[in-house]
mmCIF file of C-alpha atoms in Angstrom:
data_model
loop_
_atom_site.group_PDB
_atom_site.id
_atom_site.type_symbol
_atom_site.label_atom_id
_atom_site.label_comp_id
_atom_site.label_asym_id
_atom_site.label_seq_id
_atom_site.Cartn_x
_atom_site.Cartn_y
_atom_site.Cartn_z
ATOM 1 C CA UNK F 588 10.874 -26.502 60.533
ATOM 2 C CA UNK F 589 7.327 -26.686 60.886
ATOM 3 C CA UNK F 590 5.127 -27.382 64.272
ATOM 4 C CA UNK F 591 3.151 -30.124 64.400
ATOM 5 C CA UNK F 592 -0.444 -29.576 62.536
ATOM 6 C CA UNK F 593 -1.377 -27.858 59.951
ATOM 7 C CA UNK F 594 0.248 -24.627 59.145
ATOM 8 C CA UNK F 595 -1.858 -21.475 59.837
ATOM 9 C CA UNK F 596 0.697 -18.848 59.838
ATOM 10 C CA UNK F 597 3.783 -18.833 57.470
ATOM 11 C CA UNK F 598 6.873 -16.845 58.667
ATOM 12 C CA UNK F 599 10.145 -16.523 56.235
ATOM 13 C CA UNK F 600 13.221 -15.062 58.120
ATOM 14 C CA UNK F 601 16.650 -14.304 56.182
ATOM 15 C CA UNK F 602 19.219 -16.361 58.496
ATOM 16 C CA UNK F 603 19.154 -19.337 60.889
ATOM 17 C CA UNK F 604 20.235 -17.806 63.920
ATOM 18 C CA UNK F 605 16.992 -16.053 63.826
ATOM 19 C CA UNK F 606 15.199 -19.318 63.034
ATOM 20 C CA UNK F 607 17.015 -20.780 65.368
ATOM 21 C CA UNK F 608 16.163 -18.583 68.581
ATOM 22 C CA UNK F 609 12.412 -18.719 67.103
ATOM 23 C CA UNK F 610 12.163 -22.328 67.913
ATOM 24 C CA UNK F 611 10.135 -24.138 69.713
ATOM 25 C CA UNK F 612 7.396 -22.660 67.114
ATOM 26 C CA UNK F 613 3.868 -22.184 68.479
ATOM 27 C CA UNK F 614 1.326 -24.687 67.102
ATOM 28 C CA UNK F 615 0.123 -23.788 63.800
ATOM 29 C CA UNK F 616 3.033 -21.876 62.341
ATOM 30 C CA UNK F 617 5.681 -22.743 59.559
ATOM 31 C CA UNK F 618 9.208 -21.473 59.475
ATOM 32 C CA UNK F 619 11.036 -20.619 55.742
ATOM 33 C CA UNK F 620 14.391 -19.593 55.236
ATOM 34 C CA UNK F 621 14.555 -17.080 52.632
ATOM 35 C CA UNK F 622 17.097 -14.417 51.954
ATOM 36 C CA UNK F 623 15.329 -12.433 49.846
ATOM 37 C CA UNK F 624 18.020 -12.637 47.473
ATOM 38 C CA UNK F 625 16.261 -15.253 45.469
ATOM 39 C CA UNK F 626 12.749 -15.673 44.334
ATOM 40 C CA UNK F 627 10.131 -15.779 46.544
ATOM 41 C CA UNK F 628 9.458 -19.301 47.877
ATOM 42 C CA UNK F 629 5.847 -19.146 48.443
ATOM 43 C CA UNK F 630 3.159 -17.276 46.879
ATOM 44 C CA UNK F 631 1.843 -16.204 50.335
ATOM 45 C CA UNK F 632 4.035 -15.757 53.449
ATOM 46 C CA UNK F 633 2.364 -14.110 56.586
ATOM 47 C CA UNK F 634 5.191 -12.728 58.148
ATOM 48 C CA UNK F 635 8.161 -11.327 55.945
ATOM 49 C CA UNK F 636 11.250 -10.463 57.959
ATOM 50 C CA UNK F 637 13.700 -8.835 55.770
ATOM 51 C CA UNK F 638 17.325 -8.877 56.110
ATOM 52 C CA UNK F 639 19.267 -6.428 58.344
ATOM 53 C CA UNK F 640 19.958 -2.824 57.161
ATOM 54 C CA UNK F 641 18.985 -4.195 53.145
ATOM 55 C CA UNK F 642 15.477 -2.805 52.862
ATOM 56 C CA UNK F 643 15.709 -0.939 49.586
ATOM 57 C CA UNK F 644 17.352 -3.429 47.766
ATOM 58 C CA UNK F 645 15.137 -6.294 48.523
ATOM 59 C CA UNK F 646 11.881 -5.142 49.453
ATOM 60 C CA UNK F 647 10.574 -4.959 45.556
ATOM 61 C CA UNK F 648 11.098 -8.720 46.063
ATOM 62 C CA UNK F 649 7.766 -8.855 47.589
ATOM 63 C CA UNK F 650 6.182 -7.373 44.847
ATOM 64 C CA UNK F 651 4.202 -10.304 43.662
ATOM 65 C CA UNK F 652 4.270 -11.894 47.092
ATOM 66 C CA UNK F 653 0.820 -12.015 49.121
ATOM 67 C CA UNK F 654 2.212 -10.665 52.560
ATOM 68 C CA UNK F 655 0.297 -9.944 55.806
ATOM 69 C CA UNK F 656 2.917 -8.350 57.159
ATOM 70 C CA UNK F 657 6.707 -7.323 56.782
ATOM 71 C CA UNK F 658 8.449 -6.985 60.097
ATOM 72 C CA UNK F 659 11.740 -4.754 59.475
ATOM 73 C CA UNK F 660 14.682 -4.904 62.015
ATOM 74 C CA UNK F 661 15.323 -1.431 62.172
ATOM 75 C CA UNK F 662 13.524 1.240 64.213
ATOM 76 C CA UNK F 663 14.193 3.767 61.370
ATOM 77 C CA UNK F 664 11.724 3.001 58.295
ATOM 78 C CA UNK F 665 12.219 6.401 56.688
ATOM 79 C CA UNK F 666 12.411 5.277 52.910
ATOM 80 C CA UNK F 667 10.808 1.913 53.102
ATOM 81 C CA UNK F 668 7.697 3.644 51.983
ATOM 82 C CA UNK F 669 9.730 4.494 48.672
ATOM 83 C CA UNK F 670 10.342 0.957 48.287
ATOM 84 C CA UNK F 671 7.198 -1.441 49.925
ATOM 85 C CA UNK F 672 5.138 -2.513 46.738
ATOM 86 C CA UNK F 673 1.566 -1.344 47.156
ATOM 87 C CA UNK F 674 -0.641 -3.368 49.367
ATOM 88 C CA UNK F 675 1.736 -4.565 52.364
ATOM 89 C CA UNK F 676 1.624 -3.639 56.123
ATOM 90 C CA UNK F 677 5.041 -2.556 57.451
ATOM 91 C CA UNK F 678 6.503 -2.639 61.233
ATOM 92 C CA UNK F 679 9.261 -1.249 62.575
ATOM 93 C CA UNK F 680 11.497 -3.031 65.092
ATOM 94 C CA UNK F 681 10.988 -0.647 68.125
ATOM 95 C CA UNK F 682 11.526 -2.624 71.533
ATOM 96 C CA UNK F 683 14.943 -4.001 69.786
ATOM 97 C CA UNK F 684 17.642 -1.625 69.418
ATOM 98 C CA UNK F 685 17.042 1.050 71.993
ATOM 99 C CA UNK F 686 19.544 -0.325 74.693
ATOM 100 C CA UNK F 687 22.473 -1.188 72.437
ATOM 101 C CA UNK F 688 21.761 2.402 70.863
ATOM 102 C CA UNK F 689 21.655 3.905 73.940
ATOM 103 C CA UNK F 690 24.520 2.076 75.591
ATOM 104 C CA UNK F 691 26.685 3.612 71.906
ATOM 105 C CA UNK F 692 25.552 6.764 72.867
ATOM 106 C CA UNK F 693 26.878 6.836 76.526
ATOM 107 C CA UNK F 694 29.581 5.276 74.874
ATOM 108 C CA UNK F 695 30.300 7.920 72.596
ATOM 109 C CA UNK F 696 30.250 10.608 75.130
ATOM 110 C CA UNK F 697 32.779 9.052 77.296
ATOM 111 C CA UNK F 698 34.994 8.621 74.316
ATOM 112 C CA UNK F 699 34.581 12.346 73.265
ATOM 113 C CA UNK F 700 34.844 13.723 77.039
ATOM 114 C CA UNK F 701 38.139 11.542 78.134
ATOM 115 C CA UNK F 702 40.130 11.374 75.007
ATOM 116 C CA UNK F 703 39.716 8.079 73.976
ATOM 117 C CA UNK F 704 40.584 8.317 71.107
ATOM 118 C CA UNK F 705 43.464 10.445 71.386
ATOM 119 C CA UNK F 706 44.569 7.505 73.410
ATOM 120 C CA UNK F 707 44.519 5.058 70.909
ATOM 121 C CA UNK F 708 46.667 7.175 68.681
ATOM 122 C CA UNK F 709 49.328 7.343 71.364
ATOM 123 C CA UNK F 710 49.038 4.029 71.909
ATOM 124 C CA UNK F 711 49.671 3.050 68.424
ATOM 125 C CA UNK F 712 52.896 5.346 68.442
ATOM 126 C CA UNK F 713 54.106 3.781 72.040
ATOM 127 C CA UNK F 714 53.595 7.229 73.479
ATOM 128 C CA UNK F 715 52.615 8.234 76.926
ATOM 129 C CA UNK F 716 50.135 11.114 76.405
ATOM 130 C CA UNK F 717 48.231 12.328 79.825
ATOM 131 C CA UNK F 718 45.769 15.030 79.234
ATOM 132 C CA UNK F 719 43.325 16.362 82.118
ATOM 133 C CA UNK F 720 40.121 15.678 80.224
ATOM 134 C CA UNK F 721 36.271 17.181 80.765
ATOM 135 C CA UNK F 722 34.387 14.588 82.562
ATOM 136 C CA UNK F 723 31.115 13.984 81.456
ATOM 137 C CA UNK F 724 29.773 14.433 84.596
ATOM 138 C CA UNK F 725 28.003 17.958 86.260
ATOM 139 C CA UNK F 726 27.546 18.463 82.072
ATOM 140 C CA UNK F 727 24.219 20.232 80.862
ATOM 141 C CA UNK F 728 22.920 18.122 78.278
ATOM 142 C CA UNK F 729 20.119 18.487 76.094
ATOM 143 C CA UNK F 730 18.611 15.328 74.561
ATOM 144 C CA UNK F 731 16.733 15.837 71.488
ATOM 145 C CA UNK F 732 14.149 13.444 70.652
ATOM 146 C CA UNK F 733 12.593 11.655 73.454
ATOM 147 C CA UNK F 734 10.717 7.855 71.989
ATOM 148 C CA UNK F 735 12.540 4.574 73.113
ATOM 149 C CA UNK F 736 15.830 5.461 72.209
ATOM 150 C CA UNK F 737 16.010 8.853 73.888
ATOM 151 C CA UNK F 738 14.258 7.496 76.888
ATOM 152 C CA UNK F 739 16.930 4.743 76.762
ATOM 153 C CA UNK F 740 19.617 6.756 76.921
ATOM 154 C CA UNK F 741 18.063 9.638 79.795
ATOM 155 C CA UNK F 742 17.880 6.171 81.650
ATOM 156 C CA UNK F 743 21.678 5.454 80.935
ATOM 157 C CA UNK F 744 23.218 9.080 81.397
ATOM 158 C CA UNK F 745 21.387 9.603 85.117
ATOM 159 C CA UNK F 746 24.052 7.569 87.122
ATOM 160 C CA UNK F 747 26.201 9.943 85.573
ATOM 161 C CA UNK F 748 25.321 13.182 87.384
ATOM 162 C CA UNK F 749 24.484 14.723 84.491
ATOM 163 C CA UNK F 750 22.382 18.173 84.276
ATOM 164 C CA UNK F 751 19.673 16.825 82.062
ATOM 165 C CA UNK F 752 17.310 18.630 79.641
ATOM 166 C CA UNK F 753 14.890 16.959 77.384
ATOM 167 C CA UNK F 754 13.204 17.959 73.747
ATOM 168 C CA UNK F 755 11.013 16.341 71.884
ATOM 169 C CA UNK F 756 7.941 16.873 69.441
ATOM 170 C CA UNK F 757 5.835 18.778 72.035
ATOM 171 C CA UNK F 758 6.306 19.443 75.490
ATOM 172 C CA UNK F 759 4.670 17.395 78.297
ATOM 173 C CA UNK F 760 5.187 15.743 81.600
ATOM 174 C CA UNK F 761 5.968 12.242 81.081
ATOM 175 C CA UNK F 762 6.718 10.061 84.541
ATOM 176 C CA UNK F 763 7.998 13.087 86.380
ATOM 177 C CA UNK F 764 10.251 13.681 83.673
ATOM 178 C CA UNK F 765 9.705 17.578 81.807
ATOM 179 C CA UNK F 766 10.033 17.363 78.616
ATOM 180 C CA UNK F 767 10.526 20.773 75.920
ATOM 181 C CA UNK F 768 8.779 20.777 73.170
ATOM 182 C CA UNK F 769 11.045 21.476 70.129
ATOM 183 C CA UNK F 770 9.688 25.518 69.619
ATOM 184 C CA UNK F 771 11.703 25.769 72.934
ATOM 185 C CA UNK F 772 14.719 24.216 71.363
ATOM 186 C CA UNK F 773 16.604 27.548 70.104
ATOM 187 C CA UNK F 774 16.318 28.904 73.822
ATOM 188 C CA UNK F 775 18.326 25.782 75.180
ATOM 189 C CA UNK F 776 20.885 25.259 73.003
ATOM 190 C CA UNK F 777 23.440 28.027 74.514
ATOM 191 C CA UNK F 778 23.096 26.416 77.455
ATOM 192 C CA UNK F 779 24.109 22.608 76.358
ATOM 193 C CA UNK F 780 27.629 21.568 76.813
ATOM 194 C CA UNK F 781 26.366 17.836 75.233
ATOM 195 C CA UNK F 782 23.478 17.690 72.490
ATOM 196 C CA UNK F 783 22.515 14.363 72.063
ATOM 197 C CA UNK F 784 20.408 13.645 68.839
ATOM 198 C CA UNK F 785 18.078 10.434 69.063
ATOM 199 C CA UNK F 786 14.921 12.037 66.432
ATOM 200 C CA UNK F 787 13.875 9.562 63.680
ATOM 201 C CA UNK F 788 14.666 10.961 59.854
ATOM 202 C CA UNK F 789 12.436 12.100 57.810
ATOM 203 C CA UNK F 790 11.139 15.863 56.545
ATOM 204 C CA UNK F 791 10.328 16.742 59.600
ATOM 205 C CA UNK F 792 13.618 16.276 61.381
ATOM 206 C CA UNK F 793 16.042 17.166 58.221
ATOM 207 C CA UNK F 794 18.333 19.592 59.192
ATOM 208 C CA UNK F 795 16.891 20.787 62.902
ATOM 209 C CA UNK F 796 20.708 20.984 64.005
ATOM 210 C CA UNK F 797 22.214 23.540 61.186
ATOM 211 C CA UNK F 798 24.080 26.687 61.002
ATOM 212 C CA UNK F 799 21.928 28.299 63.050
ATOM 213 C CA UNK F 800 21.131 25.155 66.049
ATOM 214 C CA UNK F 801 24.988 24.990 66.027
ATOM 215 C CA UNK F 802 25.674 28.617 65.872
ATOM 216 C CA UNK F 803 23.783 28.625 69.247
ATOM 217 C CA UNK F 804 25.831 25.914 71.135
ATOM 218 C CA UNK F 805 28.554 27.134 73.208
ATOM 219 C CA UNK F 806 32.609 26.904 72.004
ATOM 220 C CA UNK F 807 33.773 23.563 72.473
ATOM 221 C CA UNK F 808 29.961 21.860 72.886
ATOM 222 C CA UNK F 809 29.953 17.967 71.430
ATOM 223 C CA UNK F 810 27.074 16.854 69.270
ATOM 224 C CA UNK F 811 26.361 13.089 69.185
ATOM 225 C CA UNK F 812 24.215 11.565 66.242
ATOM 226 C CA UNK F 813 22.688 8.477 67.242
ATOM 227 C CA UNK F 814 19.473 9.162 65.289
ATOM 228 C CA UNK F 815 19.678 9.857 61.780
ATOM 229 C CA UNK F 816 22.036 11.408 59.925
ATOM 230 C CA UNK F 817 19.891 13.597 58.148
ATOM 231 C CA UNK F 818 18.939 15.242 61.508
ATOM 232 C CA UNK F 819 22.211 17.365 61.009
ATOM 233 C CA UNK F 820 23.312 20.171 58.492
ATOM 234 C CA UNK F 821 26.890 17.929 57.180
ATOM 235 C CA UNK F 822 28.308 21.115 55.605
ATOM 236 C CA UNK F 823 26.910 23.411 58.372
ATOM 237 C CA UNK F 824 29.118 20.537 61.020
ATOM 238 C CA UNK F 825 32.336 20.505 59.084
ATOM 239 C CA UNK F 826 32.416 24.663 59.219
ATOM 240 C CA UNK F 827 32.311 24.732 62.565
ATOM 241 C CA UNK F 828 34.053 21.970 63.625
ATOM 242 C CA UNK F 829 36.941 23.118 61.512
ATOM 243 C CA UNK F 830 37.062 26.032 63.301
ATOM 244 C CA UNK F 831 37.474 24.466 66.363
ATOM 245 C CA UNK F 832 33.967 25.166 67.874
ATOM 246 C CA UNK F 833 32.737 22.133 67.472
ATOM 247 C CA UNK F 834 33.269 18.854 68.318
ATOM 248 C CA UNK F 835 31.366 15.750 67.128
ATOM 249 C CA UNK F 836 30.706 11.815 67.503
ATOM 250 C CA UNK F 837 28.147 10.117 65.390
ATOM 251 C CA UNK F 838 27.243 7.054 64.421
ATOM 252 C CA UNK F 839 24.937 8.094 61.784
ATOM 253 C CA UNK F 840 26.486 10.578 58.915
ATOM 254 C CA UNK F 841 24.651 12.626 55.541
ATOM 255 C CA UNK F 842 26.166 10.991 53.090
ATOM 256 C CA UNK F 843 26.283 7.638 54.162
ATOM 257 C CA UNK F 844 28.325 5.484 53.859
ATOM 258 C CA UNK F 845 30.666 8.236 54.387
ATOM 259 C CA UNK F 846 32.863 8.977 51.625
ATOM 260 C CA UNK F 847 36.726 8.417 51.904
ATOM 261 C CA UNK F 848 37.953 11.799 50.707
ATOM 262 C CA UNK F 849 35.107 13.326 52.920
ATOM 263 C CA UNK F 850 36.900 16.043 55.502
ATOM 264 C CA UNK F 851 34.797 14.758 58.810
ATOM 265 C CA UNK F 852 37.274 11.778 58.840
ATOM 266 C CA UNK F 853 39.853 14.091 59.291
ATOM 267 C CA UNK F 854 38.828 16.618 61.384
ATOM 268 C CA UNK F 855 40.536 17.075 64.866
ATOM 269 C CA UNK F 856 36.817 16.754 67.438
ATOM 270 C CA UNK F 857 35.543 14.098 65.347
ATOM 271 C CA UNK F 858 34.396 10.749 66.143
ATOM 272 C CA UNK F 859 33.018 8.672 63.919
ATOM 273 C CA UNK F 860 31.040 5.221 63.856
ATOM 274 C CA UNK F 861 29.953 3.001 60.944
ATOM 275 C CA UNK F 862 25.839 3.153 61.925
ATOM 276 C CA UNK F 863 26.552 0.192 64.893
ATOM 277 C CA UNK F 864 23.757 1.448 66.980
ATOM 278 C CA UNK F 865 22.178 -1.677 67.079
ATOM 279 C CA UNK F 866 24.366 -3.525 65.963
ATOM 280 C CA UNK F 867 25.401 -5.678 69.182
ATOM 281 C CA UNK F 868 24.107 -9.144 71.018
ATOM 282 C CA UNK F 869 21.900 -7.225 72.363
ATOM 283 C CA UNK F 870 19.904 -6.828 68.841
ATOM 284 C CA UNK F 871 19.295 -10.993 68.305
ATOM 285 C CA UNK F 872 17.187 -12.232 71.162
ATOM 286 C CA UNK F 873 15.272 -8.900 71.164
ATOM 287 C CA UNK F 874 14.476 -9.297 67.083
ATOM 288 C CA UNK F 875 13.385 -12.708 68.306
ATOM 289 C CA UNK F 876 11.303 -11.666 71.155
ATOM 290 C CA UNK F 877 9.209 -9.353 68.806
ATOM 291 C CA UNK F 878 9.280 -12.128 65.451
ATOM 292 C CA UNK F 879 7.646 -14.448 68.141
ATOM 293 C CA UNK F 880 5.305 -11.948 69.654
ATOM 294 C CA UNK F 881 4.104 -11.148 66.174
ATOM 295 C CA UNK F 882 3.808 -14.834 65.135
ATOM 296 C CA UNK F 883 1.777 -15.249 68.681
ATOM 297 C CA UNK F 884 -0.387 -12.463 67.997
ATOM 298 C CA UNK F 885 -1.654 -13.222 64.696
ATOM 299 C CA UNK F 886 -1.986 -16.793 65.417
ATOM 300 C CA UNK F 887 -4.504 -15.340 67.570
ATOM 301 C CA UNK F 888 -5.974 -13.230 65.515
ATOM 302 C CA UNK F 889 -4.597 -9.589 66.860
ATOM 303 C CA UNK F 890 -3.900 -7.062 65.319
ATOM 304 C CA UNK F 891 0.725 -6.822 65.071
ATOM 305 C CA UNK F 892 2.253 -4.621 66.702
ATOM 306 C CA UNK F 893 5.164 -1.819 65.942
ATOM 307 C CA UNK F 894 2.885 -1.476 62.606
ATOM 308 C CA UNK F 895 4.193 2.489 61.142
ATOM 309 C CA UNK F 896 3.210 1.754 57.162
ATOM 310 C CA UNK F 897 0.516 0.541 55.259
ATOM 311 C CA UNK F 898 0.889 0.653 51.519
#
């Protein structure tokens, strides 16, 4: 699986598709197989790619491992700094799962504003059920968090005549778009029909929809989690939701997994997917495209990019 000449640059990847859409390699780099479920089969590898959605379990593997760089295939990497032995360089996956995120997101929203799943029930029972539903068009929504995957999904809700109104760290113009800064965040929610939640984890973003960010939201507003599911207040959610306040559709959930006695299964207004932002065909050729733009760059001697961690 090596190019021809003498191997500068060694690159392990967990699965052959991925090896597979790698190929032809550049001159100078060397292609592994590994898992990470068995020992390390090199002292040095360049380029670690981890499996998908594993990181905790497997990245002590590289503990004794001389690595130049691990290239996750997440955009998240809250945690991995928990679990990256000392020493190793860490990028994140951004450019790779914004448009299948995004296109979940939309996704959601129509399923929440026309019944869909309601529909499905029915359907399962052989019963005709017509209901005159909210479109999702002419709603206000707010869209908090504004990095690749919220600009993704601004890009995908537009066609949808939506009344759109963005948040984000700090507030700025960026390509004629106005965006709030989050201190202006408890004088928009009242107004938001939708909230759409995109923020990375992390301390900084635990808990910035709870009691009182859904307290604020008008009766019958959806919230959509396609960020992290430590963005939102679980207990906080299930309150008002059972009250009928609330509705909600995430893909991301605190716990997760979620459990199976857990009440948001349950709960009339609640949608629920398994964390399958990214995972789509859009993911593989884009994990590709960055692996070989990586390998490319370092070949040449630049600097990677997507780098968020150093150990």
């Amino acid at each position: 699986m090596a190019a021809t000449g003498i191997p500068s640059l060694v690159v392990s990847v967990p699965d052959e598709k991925l090896a597979h859409d790698l190929q032809p390699l550049p001159e100078g780099a060397e292609l592994l197989l590994w898992d990470m479920k068995t020992p390390p089969p090199r002292d040095h590898i360049d380029i670690v790619v981890p499996p998908y959605m594993s990181m905790s379990e497997i990245l002590p593997m590289l503990a004794d491992v001389d690595v130049r760089l691990v290239q996750g295939q997440s955009i998240g990497y809250d945690g991995v700094s928990a679990h990256l032995p000392p020493g190793k360089v860490f990028a994140n996956a951004a450019s790779v799962h914004e448009t299948s995120t995004a296109e979940l997101a939309v996704g959601l929203a129509i399923a929440a504003q026309r019944h869909i799943p309601e529909f499905v029930r029915a359907q399962d029972e052989h019963r005709w059920a017509p209901v005159f539903a909210t479109s999702l068009a002419d709603r206000r929504v707010l869209l908090l968090g504004y990095g690749g995957v919220g600009k993704a999904v601004a890009d995908r809700l537009r066609p949808f005549e939506v009344e759109l109104t963005v948040v984000a760290h700090t507030a700025r113009d960026e390509d004629g778009v106005a965006v709030h800064g989050v201190d202006e965040l408890a004088d928009l929610l009242p107004d938001a029909e939708i909230l759409i939640a995109t923020l990375p984890g992390g301390e900084a973003t635990r808990h910035i929809v709870a009691d009182e960010a859904l307290t604020a939201l008008p009766d019958g507003a959806l919230v959509i989690n396609v960020g992290r599911g430590s963005l939102i207040d679980t207990d906080a959610l299930v309150e008002h939701v059972s009250r009928g306040r609330i509705r909600a559709a995430l893909d991301v959930t605190d716990p997760e997994p979620l459990p199976e006695d857990h009440p948001l299964w349950s709960l009339p207004g609640v949608l629920i997917a398994p964390h399958v932002g990214g995972a789509s065909t859009a993911m593989q050729p884009r994990i590709a495209r960055l692996v070989r733009r990586q390998i490319d760059r370092m070949l040449r001697g630049e600097e990677p990019v997507n780098v968020v961690l150093t150990t």
